[in-house]
């Protein structure tokens, strides 16, 4: 039986929470409120509540499973252990392909903020530098994440102070863009991905100290902090900008500052947005690399990706492969259109998480089965209320992965026949 070198447990609660929160406070916090408001108007606040509720169900399920299976790979591993190989593969394939596209989009967003005229070369440089940081070991990744998270949190505090300072539109402006109740679910689908960063904590299960205690605490702490921040920003932006202006804004947090008495702080907000992109990109590359490592260990991806090496015991081949795939997308594809496809894949990933948690016999009192069922249904509802192009695009990618694995398994069986 083939054995694989294990990663080392070096992360505590603070580091794991920072990685999760850094993922949730990525570039999305600087842009997601506008398209969500365009869909739901002032009811965008309800969308935040819906997304937060489904994210809580998913977080509880992830915490249950990660405590029992403290290995790299997240829901790919949980699905295989609790439901079987195929559900696990679908979850892992959806995560790896969808989040690789998200990595490219995050890098390009950083490039647009940092050097608008040279976005692609700067994005490639960012991927290269962050990959080097990851190859230096998970503790270096956690340290840089904490630094970037500190910059982002300082930026958000500044935006809040600027927004509260006014001036504010007339009270009647709240009704200027009434939105639609039918837009609540699609807007919640957009907002959901702001809360999806806790998956990064689960994918690092093999590198966390005392995982049965650390992972649940880190997941729930990161989600609680992100929920408070997103809900507070939603209320503030609707009040300060008005729904109509917020729906049309390309950079709502920057506009909130520019339309306040602190407009000179605009460059500080741009720097915070760039730091947020880097923090989320760092966590994304780390999470995708660990999931690819887990899939390679089970021969669902090429076996060289399972190689762990170097002085810092990191998945070197997986990390370099993810970086190469991201760079390939940056130079060949308009990734901003591709990213929508990943939304469907991530919701399918979390539906598998909830289904796997539902089958667990031993569970804490804080994780009843009905919560897993609610999370499963919620994920599927949000997935199928996404735009048709997003659903069709990612469904095709998932189908290609399933077909490829089916053919590989058939070939392996033929080789084993006498």
Coordinates of C-alpha atoms in Angstrom, one line a residue:
X1 CA 0.0 0.0 0.0
X2 CA 1.4 3.4 -1.0
X3 CA 2.1 5.8 1.9
X4 CA 2.5 9.5 1.7
X5 CA 4.5 12.0 3.8
X6 CA 2.3 14.0 6.1
X7 CA 2.2 17.7 6.5
X8 CA 3.2 19.2 9.9
X9 CA 0.7 20.6 12.5
X10 CA 1.8 24.1 13.1
X11 CA -1.3 26.3 13.1
X12 CA -3.2 27.4 16.3
X13 CA -6.7 28.9 16.6
X14 CA -5.5 32.5 15.9
X15 CA -3.6 31.5 12.7
X16 CA -6.5 29.3 11.4
X17 CA -9.1 32.0 12.2
X18 CA -6.9 34.6 10.4
X19 CA -6.7 32.5 7.3
X20 CA -10.4 31.9 7.2
X21 CA -11.3 35.6 7.8
X22 CA -8.7 36.7 5.3
X23 CA -10.4 34.6 2.7
X24 CA -13.8 36.0 3.5
X25 CA -12.6 39.6 3.5
X26 CA -11.1 39.4 0.1
X27 CA -11.8 41.6 -3.0
X28 CA -15.5 40.7 -2.6
X29 CA -16.0 43.0 0.3
X30 CA -15.0 45.9 -1.9
X31 CA -17.4 45.1 -4.8
X32 CA -20.2 42.6 -3.9
X33 CA -22.6 45.0 -2.4
X34 CA -23.3 46.7 -5.7
X35 CA -24.5 43.8 -7.8
X36 CA -26.4 42.4 -4.8
X37 CA -28.2 45.8 -4.4
X38 CA -28.9 45.9 -8.1
X39 CA -30.8 42.7 -7.7
X40 CA -32.6 43.2 -4.3
X41 CA -32.5 46.9 -3.6
X42 CA -32.8 47.7 0.1
X43 CA -33.7 44.0 0.6
X44 CA -30.0 43.3 0.1
X45 CA -29.9 43.2 3.9
X46 CA -32.2 40.2 3.8
X47 CA -29.9 38.6 1.3
X48 CA -27.0 39.0 3.7
X49 CA -29.0 37.4 6.4
X50 CA -30.0 34.5 4.1
X51 CA -26.4 34.0 2.9
X52 CA -25.2 34.1 6.5
X53 CA -27.7 31.5 7.7
X54 CA -26.8 29.1 4.9
X55 CA -23.1 29.8 5.6
X56 CA -23.7 29.0 9.3
X57 CA -25.2 25.6 8.4
X58 CA -22.2 24.9 6.2
X59 CA -19.8 26.0 8.8
X60 CA -21.3 23.7 11.4
X61 CA -21.1 20.8 9.0
X62 CA -17.5 21.6 8.1
X63 CA -16.6 21.8 11.7
X64 CA -18.2 18.5 12.5
X65 CA -16.4 16.7 9.7
X66 CA -13.0 18.4 10.0
X67 CA -12.8 17.4 13.7
X68 CA -13.4 13.8 12.7
X69 CA -11.2 13.8 9.6
X70 CA -8.3 16.2 10.3
X71 CA -6.6 15.7 6.9
X72 CA -5.9 18.0 3.9
X73 CA -8.6 18.1 1.3
X74 CA -11.8 19.4 3.1
X75 CA -15.0 18.1 1.7
X76 CA -13.3 16.0 -0.9
X77 CA -12.1 13.8 2.0
X78 CA -15.4 14.1 3.9
X79 CA -17.4 13.1 0.9
X80 CA -15.3 10.0 0.3
X81 CA -15.4 8.9 3.9
X82 CA -19.1 9.4 4.5
X83 CA -20.8 9.1 1.1
X84 CA -18.4 7.3 -1.2
X85 CA -15.8 8.0 -3.9
X86 CA -18.1 9.7 -6.4
X87 CA -19.6 12.4 -4.2
X88 CA -16.1 13.1 -2.8
X89 CA -14.7 13.4 -6.3
X90 CA -17.5 15.8 -7.5
X91 CA -16.9 18.0 -4.4
X92 CA -13.1 18.0 -4.9
X93 CA -13.2 18.6 -8.7
X94 CA -15.7 21.4 -8.3
X95 CA -13.5 23.1 -5.7
X96 CA -10.2 22.7 -7.6
X97 CA -11.5 23.9 -10.9
X98 CA -13.8 26.6 -9.6
X99 CA -11.4 28.1 -7.1
X100 CA -8.5 28.0 -9.7
X101 CA -10.6 30.4 -11.8
X102 CA -11.3 32.5 -8.7
X103 CA -7.5 32.7 -8.0
X104 CA -7.0 34.1 -11.5
X105 CA -9.8 36.7 -11.0
X106 CA -8.5 37.7 -7.6
X107 CA -5.0 38.2 -9.0
X108 CA -6.3 40.2 -11.9
X109 CA -8.4 42.4 -9.5
X110 CA -5.3 43.1 -7.6
X111 CA -3.5 44.1 -10.8
X112 CA -6.3 46.5 -11.7
X113 CA -6.1 48.2 -8.3
X114 CA -2.3 48.2 -8.0
X115 CA -1.3 49.1 -11.6
X116 CA -4.3 49.6 -14.0
X117 CA -2.2 49.9 -17.1
X118 CA -0.3 46.7 -16.4
X119 CA -2.9 44.5 -14.7
X120 CA -1.9 41.1 -16.2
X121 CA 1.9 41.3 -15.6
X122 CA 1.3 42.5 -12.1
X123 CA -1.2 39.7 -11.5
X124 CA 1.3 37.1 -12.7
X125 CA 3.9 38.6 -10.4
X126 CA 1.5 38.4 -7.4
X127 CA 0.8 34.7 -8.1
X128 CA 4.6 34.0 -8.3
X129 CA 5.4 35.9 -5.1
X130 CA 2.6 34.3 -3.1
X131 CA 3.4 30.8 -4.3
X132 CA 7.0 31.4 -3.1
X133 CA 5.5 32.4 0.3
X134 CA 3.5 29.2 0.4
X135 CA 6.5 27.1 -0.4
X136 CA 8.3 28.6 2.6
X137 CA 5.8 26.9 4.9
X138 CA 2.3 27.3 6.3
X139 CA 3.6 29.5 9.2
X140 CA 4.9 32.0 6.7
X141 CA 1.5 31.9 4.9
X142 CA -0.3 32.5 8.2
X143 CA 2.0 35.4 9.1
X144 CA 1.5 37.2 5.8
X145 CA -2.2 36.6 6.0
X146 CA -2.3 38.2 9.5
X147 CA -0.5 41.3 8.1
X148 CA -2.8 41.7 5.1
X149 CA -5.8 41.1 7.3
X150 CA -4.7 43.9 9.6
X151 CA -4.5 46.3 6.7
X152 CA -7.9 45.3 5.4
X153 CA -9.6 45.6 8.8
X154 CA -8.0 49.1 9.3
X155 CA -9.4 50.0 5.8
X156 CA -12.9 48.9 6.7
X157 CA -12.8 50.8 10.0
X158 CA -11.8 53.9 8.1
X159 CA -14.7 53.4 5.6
X160 CA -17.1 53.0 8.5
X161 CA -16.0 56.2 10.1
X162 CA -16.2 58.1 6.8
X163 CA -19.6 56.7 6.0
X164 CA -21.0 57.6 9.5
X165 CA -19.6 61.1 9.1
X166 CA -22.0 61.9 6.2
X167 CA -23.4 63.7 4.4
X168 CA -26.3 61.3 3.9
X169 CA -29.1 61.3 1.3
X170 CA -32.7 62.2 2.3
X171 CA -34.7 59.5 4.0
X172 CA -36.9 59.0 1.0
X173 CA -33.8 57.9 -1.1
X174 CA -34.1 54.4 0.4
X175 CA -37.2 53.9 -1.8
X176 CA -35.5 55.2 -5.0
X177 CA -34.4 51.7 -5.9
X178 CA -37.0 49.3 -4.4
X179 CA -35.4 46.2 -6.0
X180 CA -37.4 43.0 -6.0
X181 CA -38.2 40.3 -3.5
X182 CA -37.4 37.9 -6.4
X183 CA -33.8 39.3 -6.3
X184 CA -33.2 38.2 -2.7
X185 CA -32.1 34.7 -3.6
X186 CA -29.8 35.6 -6.5
X187 CA -28.3 38.4 -4.4
X188 CA -27.9 35.9 -1.5
X189 CA -26.0 33.7 -4.0
X190 CA -23.6 36.5 -4.6
X191 CA -23.3 37.3 -0.9
X192 CA -22.8 33.7 0.0
X193 CA -19.3 33.6 -1.5
X194 CA -18.2 36.3 0.9
X195 CA -18.7 33.8 3.7
X196 CA -17.1 30.8 2.0
X197 CA -13.6 31.3 3.3
X198 CA -14.0 29.0 6.2
X199 CA -13.5 26.1 3.7
X200 CA -9.8 27.1 3.7
X201 CA -9.6 26.2 7.4
X202 CA -11.0 22.8 6.7
X203 CA -8.7 22.1 3.8
X204 CA -5.7 22.8 6.1
X205 CA -6.9 20.1 8.6
X206 CA -3.6 18.3 8.4
X207 CA -1.6 21.4 9.5
X208 CA -3.7 22.4 12.5
X209 CA -2.7 21.7 16.1
X210 CA -5.3 19.8 18.1
X211 CA -7.8 19.8 15.2
X212 CA -10.8 18.5 17.1
X213 CA -10.7 21.6 19.2
X214 CA -9.0 24.2 16.9
X215 CA -10.9 23.7 13.6
X216 CA -14.5 24.2 14.9
X217 CA -13.5 27.2 17.0
X218 CA -11.6 28.8 14.1
X219 CA -14.4 28.2 11.6
X220 CA -17.1 29.6 13.7
X221 CA -15.0 32.5 14.9
X222 CA -14.1 33.5 11.4
X223 CA -17.7 33.2 10.2
X224 CA -19.1 35.2 13.1
X225 CA -16.6 38.1 12.5
X226 CA -17.2 38.1 8.8
X227 CA -21.0 38.1 9.2
X228 CA -20.9 41.1 11.6
X229 CA -18.7 43.0 9.2
X230 CA -20.7 42.3 6.1
X231 CA -24.1 43.1 7.8
X232 CA -22.7 46.3 9.2
X233 CA -21.3 47.4 5.9
X234 CA -24.6 46.6 4.1
X235 CA -26.6 48.8 6.5
X236 CA -24.0 51.6 6.3
X237 CA -23.7 51.7 2.5
X238 CA -27.5 51.6 2.0
X239 CA -27.8 54.5 4.4
X240 CA -24.8 56.6 3.2
X241 CA -25.0 56.1 -0.5
X242 CA -28.7 55.2 -1.1
X243 CA -29.8 52.0 -2.9
X244 CA -29.8 53.7 -6.3
X245 CA -26.3 55.0 -6.1
X246 CA -25.0 51.8 -4.4
X247 CA -26.5 49.6 -7.2
X248 CA -24.6 51.6 -9.9
X249 CA -21.3 51.9 -8.1
X250 CA -18.3 50.0 -9.4
X251 CA -16.3 50.5 -6.2
X252 CA -18.9 51.1 -3.4
X253 CA -16.5 51.4 -0.4
X254 CA -14.3 53.8 -2.3
X255 CA -17.3 55.9 -3.3
X256 CA -18.5 55.9 0.3
X257 CA -15.2 57.6 1.3
X258 CA -15.1 59.9 -1.7
X259 CA -18.6 61.2 -0.9
X260 CA -17.7 61.9 2.8
X261 CA -15.7 64.4 4.6
X262 CA -12.7 62.0 4.4
X263 CA -12.4 62.0 0.6
X264 CA -8.6 62.5 0.8
X265 CA -8.4 58.9 2.1
X266 CA -9.4 57.4 -1.2
X267 CA -5.8 56.0 -1.9
X268 CA -5.9 54.3 1.5
X269 CA -9.0 52.5 0.5
X270 CA -7.5 51.4 -2.8
X271 CA -4.4 50.1 -0.9
X272 CA -6.8 48.2 1.4
X273 CA -8.6 46.7 -1.6
X274 CA -5.2 45.5 -3.0
X275 CA -4.3 44.0 0.3
X276 CA -7.6 42.2 0.5
X277 CA -7.1 40.7 -3.0
X278 CA -3.6 39.5 -1.9
X279 CA -4.9 38.0 1.3
X280 CA -7.7 36.1 -0.4
X281 CA -5.5 35.0 -3.2
X282 CA -2.9 33.6 -0.7
X283 CA -5.6 31.6 1.1
X284 CA -7.1 30.4 -2.2
X285 CA -3.8 29.1 -3.6
X286 CA -3.2 27.4 -0.3
X287 CA -6.6 25.7 -0.2
X288 CA -6.6 24.6 -3.8
X289 CA -3.1 23.1 -3.4
X290 CA -4.1 21.1 -0.4
X291 CA -7.3 19.8 -2.1
X292 CA -5.3 18.8 -5.2
X293 CA -2.8 17.0 -2.8
X294 CA -5.7 15.0 -1.2
X295 CA -7.1 14.1 -4.6
X296 CA -3.7 13.0 -5.9
X297 CA -3.3 10.7 -2.8
X298 CA -6.4 8.9 -3.9
X299 CA -5.3 8.9 -7.6
X300 CA -8.2 11.1 -8.6
X301 CA -5.6 13.5 -9.9
X302 CA -2.1 12.7 -11.2
X303 CA 0.0 11.1 -8.4
X304 CA 3.0 13.5 -8.6
X305 CA 0.7 16.2 -7.1
X306 CA 0.8 14.2 -3.8
X307 CA 4.5 14.8 -3.4
X308 CA 5.4 16.6 -0.1
X309 CA 8.9 17.9 0.2
X310 CA 11.3 20.7 1.0
X311 CA 12.5 21.9 4.4
X312 CA 9.0 23.2 5.2
X313 CA 7.1 20.0 4.3
X314 CA 4.7 21.6 1.8
X315 CA 2.9 20.0 -1.3
X316 CA 5.5 21.5 -3.7
X317 CA 4.2 19.9 -6.9
X318 CA 0.6 20.8 -6.2
X319 CA 1.4 24.4 -5.3
X320 CA 3.5 24.9 -8.4
X321 CA 0.8 23.2 -10.6
X322 CA -1.9 25.5 -9.2
X323 CA 0.2 28.6 -9.8
X324 CA 0.9 27.4 -13.4
X325 CA -2.8 26.9 -14.0
X326 CA -3.6 30.3 -12.7
X327 CA -1.0 32.0 -14.8
X328 CA -2.3 30.1 -17.9
X329 CA -5.8 31.5 -17.2
X330 CA -4.4 35.0 -16.8
X331 CA -2.7 35.0 -20.2
X332 CA -5.3 33.2 -22.2
X333 CA -8.7 33.9 -20.7
X334 CA -10.9 36.8 -19.7
X335 CA -11.2 35.3 -16.2
X336 CA -13.7 37.9 -14.9
X337 CA -16.3 36.1 -17.1
X338 CA -15.1 32.7 -16.0
X339 CA -15.4 33.3 -12.3
X340 CA -19.2 33.2 -12.4
X341 CA -18.9 29.5 -13.3
X342 CA -17.2 28.8 -10.0
X343 CA -20.2 29.9 -7.9
X344 CA -22.2 26.9 -8.9
X345 CA -19.3 24.5 -8.2
X346 CA -18.7 25.9 -4.7
X347 CA -22.4 25.5 -3.8
X348 CA -22.3 21.9 -5.0
X349 CA -19.2 21.5 -2.9
X350 CA -21.0 22.7 0.2
X351 CA -24.1 20.6 -0.5
X352 CA -21.8 17.5 -0.4
X353 CA -20.5 18.9 3.0
X354 CA -24.0 19.0 4.5
X355 CA -24.9 15.6 3.1
X356 CA -21.8 14.0 4.5
X357 CA -22.4 15.7 7.9
X358 CA -26.0 14.4 7.9
X359 CA -24.8 10.8 7.8
X360 CA -22.6 11.1 10.9
X361 CA -23.8 9.0 13.8
X362 CA -21.8 10.9 16.5
X363 CA -22.5 14.6 16.6
X364 CA -22.4 17.4 19.1
X365 CA -25.6 18.9 20.5
X366 CA -24.9 22.1 18.5
X367 CA -25.1 20.2 15.2
X368 CA -28.6 18.6 14.8
X369 CA -29.4 16.7 11.6
X370 CA -32.1 19.3 10.6
X371 CA -29.3 21.9 10.4
X372 CA -27.4 19.8 7.9
X373 CA -30.6 19.2 5.9
X374 CA -31.3 23.0 5.8
X375 CA -27.8 23.7 4.6
X376 CA -28.1 21.0 1.9
X377 CA -31.4 22.4 0.6
X378 CA -30.2 26.0 0.9
X379 CA -27.0 25.4 -1.2
X380 CA -29.0 23.8 -4.0
X381 CA -31.6 26.5 -4.0
X382 CA -28.9 29.2 -4.3
X383 CA -27.0 27.2 -6.9
X384 CA -30.0 26.9 -9.2
X385 CA -31.0 30.5 -8.9
X386 CA -27.7 31.6 -10.3
X387 CA -27.6 32.9 -13.9
X388 CA -28.1 30.2 -16.5
X389 CA -24.7 30.8 -18.0
X390 CA -23.0 30.2 -14.7
X391 CA -24.9 27.0 -14.0
X392 CA -24.4 25.6 -17.5
X393 CA -20.7 26.5 -17.6
X394 CA -19.7 24.8 -14.3
X395 CA -22.1 21.9 -15.0
X396 CA -20.1 21.2 -18.2
X397 CA -16.8 21.3 -16.2
X398 CA -18.2 18.9 -13.6
X399 CA -19.5 16.6 -16.3
X400 CA -16.1 16.6 -18.0
X401 CA -14.4 15.7 -14.7
X402 CA -16.9 12.8 -14.1
X403 CA -16.4 11.5 -17.6
X404 CA -12.6 11.7 -17.3
X405 CA -12.6 9.8 -14.0
X406 CA -15.0 7.2 -15.4
X407 CA -12.7 6.5 -18.3
X408 CA -9.6 6.3 -16.1
X409 CA -11.2 3.8 -13.8
X410 CA -12.3 1.7 -16.8
X411 CA -8.7 1.7 -18.1
X412 CA -7.3 0.7 -14.7
X413 CA -9.7 -2.2 -14.5
X414 CA -8.6 -3.5 -17.9
X415 CA -5.0 -3.4 -16.9
X416 CA -5.7 -5.4 -13.8
X417 CA -7.5 -8.2 -15.8
X418 CA -5.4 -11.4 -16.2

